[in-house]
Amino acid sequence: MRVLAIGCHPDDLEIACYGTLAKYAKLGHEVFVCHIANGNLGHVEIMQDELRAIRLQEAENAAKIIGAKHYSIDIGDLYVTAENDTLVNRLAAVVRDIQPELIITHNDHDYMNDHMQTYYATLRASFAASLAHYDLTATTPPTPVCPIYHMDPVTGTGFIPTEYVDISDTIELKLEALACHKSQIDWMRDHDHIDFLDLVRTCSKVRGYQSGVAYAEGFRPNHNYLRMTTKRLLP
């Protein structure tokens, strides 16, 4: 199966679903990750262009750890919107290139608008990628509309999962990938006094308590027309 995870910022997928993605990869599935925003505003000292380059490399390094192929749409922070046709065109091209059978992305309610807009852009782009005449310059074929799963927001606030994935065997790989985002981990430790690796481990442990395992990640299926399936797609 081809699995595409679409996150907003370069570390969002690592936080929310990299344990699951690592599990897919271990089971022999093809895993692809794509971030929409380039994270250029995610620091108080490093300036935008330098930070953009740093965070792109951090995301590349993280994807390699779990055996995923990495894509970037490269939109500036706070400029992510589903009404941005350039963004949607670029994302639709990624979808057509990958031909995913499952997409994982943000929830439609989150603390940050960029995250919510990433979901709506994903919904729009994945449907556009199914239309033969949407992009007449495309060299890749249309792809069928596929199911979407929503991943946990940071700390799980306001999100009640309906499905869980046991990541007890991939939690360390998840944290190793997250640790690649040194610019963010150092910034949050020094300026916000947050041990982010510990926070993410703790949230995974909470989801594990809820589902009867050591560590877990929580998801909810998208219930829009054409997005539902009778199959268990999560590992």
Short mmCIF file of C-alpha atoms in Angstrom, two decimals:
data_model
loop_
_atom_site.label_atom_id
_atom_site.label_comp_id
_atom_site.label_asym_id
_atom_site.label_seq_id
_atom_site.Cartn_x
_atom_site.Cartn_y
_atom_site.Cartn_z
CA MET A 1 0.00 0.00 0.00
CA ARG A 2 1.14 3.56 -0.72
CA VAL A 3 0.66 5.85 2.29
CA LEU A 4 0.97 9.64 2.03
CA ALA A 5 1.15 11.76 5.18
CA ILE A 6 0.65 15.51 4.68
CA GLY A 7 1.62 17.81 7.53
CA CYS A 8 1.79 21.55 7.81
CA HIS A 9 5.22 22.24 9.31
CA PRO A 10 8.40 20.17 8.96
CA ASP A 11 7.97 18.47 12.38
CA ASP A 12 4.19 18.03 12.57
CA LEU A 13 4.11 14.50 11.15
CA GLU A 14 6.95 13.38 13.39
CA ILE A 15 4.95 14.56 16.40
CA ALA A 16 1.62 13.04 15.42
CA CYS A 17 2.06 9.96 13.25
CA TYR A 18 5.70 8.96 12.65
CA GLY A 19 5.30 5.91 14.90
CA THR A 20 2.52 4.70 12.61
CA LEU A 21 4.44 5.63 9.45
CA ALA A 22 7.50 3.76 10.73
CA LYS A 23 5.27 0.76 11.35
CA TYR A 24 3.92 0.92 7.80
CA ALA A 25 7.49 1.00 6.46
CA LYS A 26 8.53 -1.97 8.61
CA LEU A 27 5.59 -3.93 7.21
CA GLY A 28 6.80 -3.26 3.66
CA HIS A 29 4.41 -0.48 2.63
CA GLU A 30 5.60 2.54 0.64
CA VAL A 31 5.61 5.66 2.83
CA PHE A 32 5.69 9.26 1.62
CA VAL A 33 5.71 12.44 3.69
CA CYS A 34 4.99 15.99 2.57
CA HIS A 35 5.00 19.24 4.51
CA ILE A 36 3.22 22.34 3.24
CA ALA A 37 4.79 25.20 5.22
CA ASN A 38 8.56 25.64 5.29
CA GLY A 39 8.72 26.58 8.98
CA ASN A 40 10.53 29.85 8.32
CA LEU A 41 8.93 31.64 11.30
CA GLY A 42 9.59 28.91 13.86
CA HIS A 43 12.38 30.64 15.79
CA VAL A 44 13.06 33.86 17.65
CA GLU A 45 16.73 34.19 16.64
CA ILE A 46 17.37 32.37 13.35
CA MET A 47 16.16 34.47 10.41
CA GLN A 48 13.66 33.25 7.84
CA ASP A 49 15.82 32.17 4.88
CA GLU A 50 18.37 30.41 7.05
CA LEU A 51 15.68 28.69 9.10
CA ARG A 52 13.83 27.55 5.97
CA ALA A 53 16.96 25.77 4.75
CA ILE A 54 17.67 24.26 8.18
CA ARG A 55 14.17 22.91 8.60
CA LEU A 56 14.05 21.44 5.10
CA GLN A 57 17.20 19.46 5.87
CA GLU A 58 15.86 18.40 9.26
CA ALA A 59 12.71 17.05 7.60
CA GLU A 60 14.78 15.19 4.99
CA ASN A 61 16.88 13.59 7.72
CA ALA A 62 13.81 12.57 9.71
CA ALA A 63 12.15 10.94 6.70
CA LYS A 64 15.26 8.87 5.99
CA ILE A 65 15.20 7.44 9.50
CA ILE A 66 11.85 5.72 8.89
CA GLY A 67 12.49 4.98 5.21
CA ALA A 68 10.05 7.52 3.79
CA LYS A 69 10.36 9.69 0.68
CA HIS A 70 10.05 13.39 1.46
CA TYR A 71 8.29 16.21 -0.42
CA SER A 72 7.98 19.92 0.40
CA ILE A 73 5.46 22.43 -0.97
CA ASP A 74 7.53 25.31 0.48
CA ILE A 75 4.87 27.83 1.52
CA GLY A 76 5.84 30.46 4.10
CA ASP A 77 4.46 30.11 7.63
CA LEU A 78 1.08 31.82 8.15
CA TYR A 79 0.42 31.80 4.38
CA VAL A 80 -1.06 28.32 4.22
CA THR A 81 -4.61 28.47 2.86
CA ALA A 82 -6.77 26.09 0.87
CA GLU A 83 -7.69 29.06 -1.34
CA ASN A 84 -4.09 29.31 -2.57
CA ASP A 85 -4.31 27.80 -6.07
CA THR A 86 -0.53 27.52 -6.40
CA LEU A 87 -0.36 25.50 -3.19
CA VAL A 88 -3.20 23.22 -4.29
CA ASN A 89 -1.68 22.73 -7.75
CA ARG A 90 1.68 21.73 -6.24
CA LEU A 91 0.05 19.41 -3.74
CA ALA A 92 -2.17 17.81 -6.40
CA ALA A 93 0.99 17.12 -8.42
CA VAL A 94 2.48 15.34 -5.40
CA VAL A 95 -0.68 13.27 -5.00
CA ARG A 96 -0.65 12.31 -8.67
CA ASP A 97 3.03 11.40 -8.46
CA ILE A 98 2.50 9.13 -5.44
CA GLN A 99 -0.94 7.65 -6.28
CA PRO A 100 -1.72 7.10 -2.56
CA GLU A 101 -4.17 4.54 -1.26
CA LEU A 102 -4.41 6.36 2.08
CA ILE A 103 -3.72 9.93 3.19
CA ILE A 104 -3.03 10.99 6.79
CA THR A 105 -3.28 14.67 7.67
CA HIS A 106 -4.39 17.21 10.27
CA ASN A 107 -7.80 17.51 11.85
CA ASP A 108 -10.26 20.25 10.85
CA HIS A 109 -10.09 21.69 14.39
CA ASP A 110 -6.67 22.68 15.72
CA TYR A 111 -4.95 25.43 17.65
CA MET A 112 -3.29 26.80 14.51
CA ASN A 113 -5.01 27.95 11.32
CA ASP A 114 -2.11 26.69 9.17
CA HIS A 115 -2.85 23.16 10.41
CA MET A 116 -6.56 23.38 9.65
CA GLN A 117 -5.91 24.89 6.24
CA THR A 118 -3.52 22.02 5.48
CA TYR A 119 -6.41 19.60 5.93
CA TYR A 120 -8.68 21.63 3.64
CA ALA A 121 -5.91 21.98 1.06
CA THR A 122 -5.36 18.22 1.23
CA LEU A 123 -9.07 17.59 0.71
CA ARG A 124 -9.14 19.94 -2.27
CA ALA A 125 -5.86 18.76 -3.84
CA SER A 126 -6.56 15.05 -3.47
CA PHE A 127 -9.91 15.48 -5.23
CA ALA A 128 -8.36 17.69 -7.92
CA ALA A 129 -5.74 15.01 -8.54
CA SER A 130 -8.52 12.61 -9.51
CA LEU A 131 -9.76 14.84 -12.33
CA ALA A 132 -8.31 14.08 -15.77
CA HIS A 133 -8.68 17.66 -17.02
CA TYR A 134 -7.64 19.53 -13.86
CA ASP A 135 -4.03 19.97 -15.00
CA LEU A 136 -3.59 19.52 -18.73
CA THR A 137 0.20 19.88 -18.36
CA ALA A 138 0.48 16.94 -15.95
CA THR A 139 2.62 14.00 -17.05
CA THR A 140 1.23 11.69 -14.35
CA PRO A 141 -2.20 10.02 -14.52
CA PRO A 142 -5.16 10.97 -12.33
CA THR A 143 -5.37 9.09 -9.04
CA PRO A 144 -8.53 7.70 -7.43
CA VAL A 145 -9.99 9.56 -4.46
CA CYS A 146 -8.73 7.73 -1.38
CA PRO A 147 -9.59 7.60 2.34
CA ILE A 148 -8.22 10.27 4.68
CA TYR A 149 -7.35 9.77 8.33
CA HIS A 150 -6.97 12.65 10.78
CA MET A 151 -4.05 12.57 13.20
CA ASP A 152 -3.77 13.91 16.74
CA PRO A 153 -3.11 17.62 17.27
CA VAL A 154 -0.26 18.55 19.61
CA THR A 155 -1.04 17.13 23.10
CA GLY A 156 -4.31 15.74 21.72
CA THR A 157 -6.32 18.75 22.88
CA GLY A 158 -9.96 18.50 21.82
CA PHE A 159 -9.36 15.34 19.78
CA ILE A 160 -10.99 12.01 20.68
CA PRO A 161 -9.54 9.17 18.59
CA THR A 162 -11.79 6.42 17.28
CA GLU A 163 -8.88 4.25 16.12
CA TYR A 164 -5.47 3.60 17.65
CA VAL A 165 -2.18 2.22 16.38
CA ASP A 166 0.16 0.40 18.76
CA ILE A 167 3.56 2.07 18.27
CA SER A 168 5.31 0.38 21.18
CA ASP A 169 7.82 -1.16 18.76
CA THR A 170 8.44 2.12 16.89
CA ILE A 171 8.31 4.78 19.64
CA GLU A 172 12.11 5.07 19.78
CA LEU A 173 12.29 5.43 15.98
CA LYS A 174 9.60 8.11 16.15
CA LEU A 175 11.58 10.05 18.77
CA GLU A 176 14.83 9.59 16.85
CA ALA A 177 13.17 11.15 13.80
CA LEU A 178 11.71 13.97 15.89
CA ALA A 179 15.16 14.62 17.37
CA CYS A 180 16.35 15.54 13.86
CA HIS A 181 14.42 18.80 14.32
CA LYS A 182 17.13 20.25 16.53
CA SER A 183 16.25 23.86 15.70
CA GLN A 184 12.79 23.41 17.22
CA ILE A 185 13.75 21.21 20.15
CA ASP A 186 16.51 23.60 21.24
CA TRP A 187 14.26 26.64 20.78
CA MET A 188 11.43 25.20 22.85
CA ARG A 189 13.83 24.08 25.57
CA ASP A 190 15.64 27.42 25.78
CA HIS A 191 12.74 29.83 25.26
CA ASP A 192 9.61 27.92 26.30
CA HIS A 193 11.22 25.61 28.87
CA ILE A 194 9.57 22.58 27.26
CA ASP A 195 11.30 19.22 26.85
CA PHE A 196 9.56 18.45 23.58
CA LEU A 197 10.83 14.89 23.20
CA ASP A 198 9.49 14.11 26.66
CA LEU A 199 6.17 15.80 25.83
CA VAL A 200 5.69 13.69 22.69
CA ARG A 201 6.69 10.49 24.49
CA THR A 202 4.21 11.31 27.26
CA CYS A 203 1.35 11.97 24.81
CA SER A 204 2.08 8.65 23.10
CA LYS A 205 2.02 6.96 26.50
CA VAL A 206 -1.37 8.52 27.29
CA ARG A 207 -2.82 7.19 24.03
CA GLY A 208 -1.25 3.85 24.96
CA TYR A 209 -3.03 3.86 28.34
CA GLN A 210 -6.30 4.57 26.53
CA SER A 211 -5.86 1.61 24.18
CA GLY A 212 -4.15 -0.92 26.46
CA VAL A 213 -0.59 -0.81 25.12
CA ALA A 214 2.65 0.91 26.11
CA TYR A 215 2.56 3.60 23.40
CA ALA A 216 0.00 4.48 20.74
CA GLU A 217 -1.08 7.12 18.24
CA GLY A 218 -4.72 8.10 17.79
CA PHE A 219 -6.65 8.74 14.57
CA ARG A 220 -10.11 9.46 13.26
CA PRO A 221 -11.35 8.61 9.74
CA ASN A 222 -12.69 11.34 7.51
CA HIS A 223 -16.39 10.74 6.91
CA ASN A 224 -16.90 12.76 3.76
CA TYR A 225 -18.48 11.09 0.75
CA LEU A 226 -16.00 8.90 -1.19
CA ARG A 227 -13.53 8.89 1.73
CA MET A 228 -14.93 5.94 3.68
CA THR A 229 -13.96 2.29 3.32
CA THR A 230 -14.83 -1.13 4.74
CA LYS A 231 -11.13 -1.98 5.10
CA ARG A 232 -8.86 -1.57 8.12
CA LEU A 233 -6.13 0.61 6.63
CA LEU A 234 -4.18 1.49 9.77
CA PRO A 235 -1.45 -1.00 10.73
#
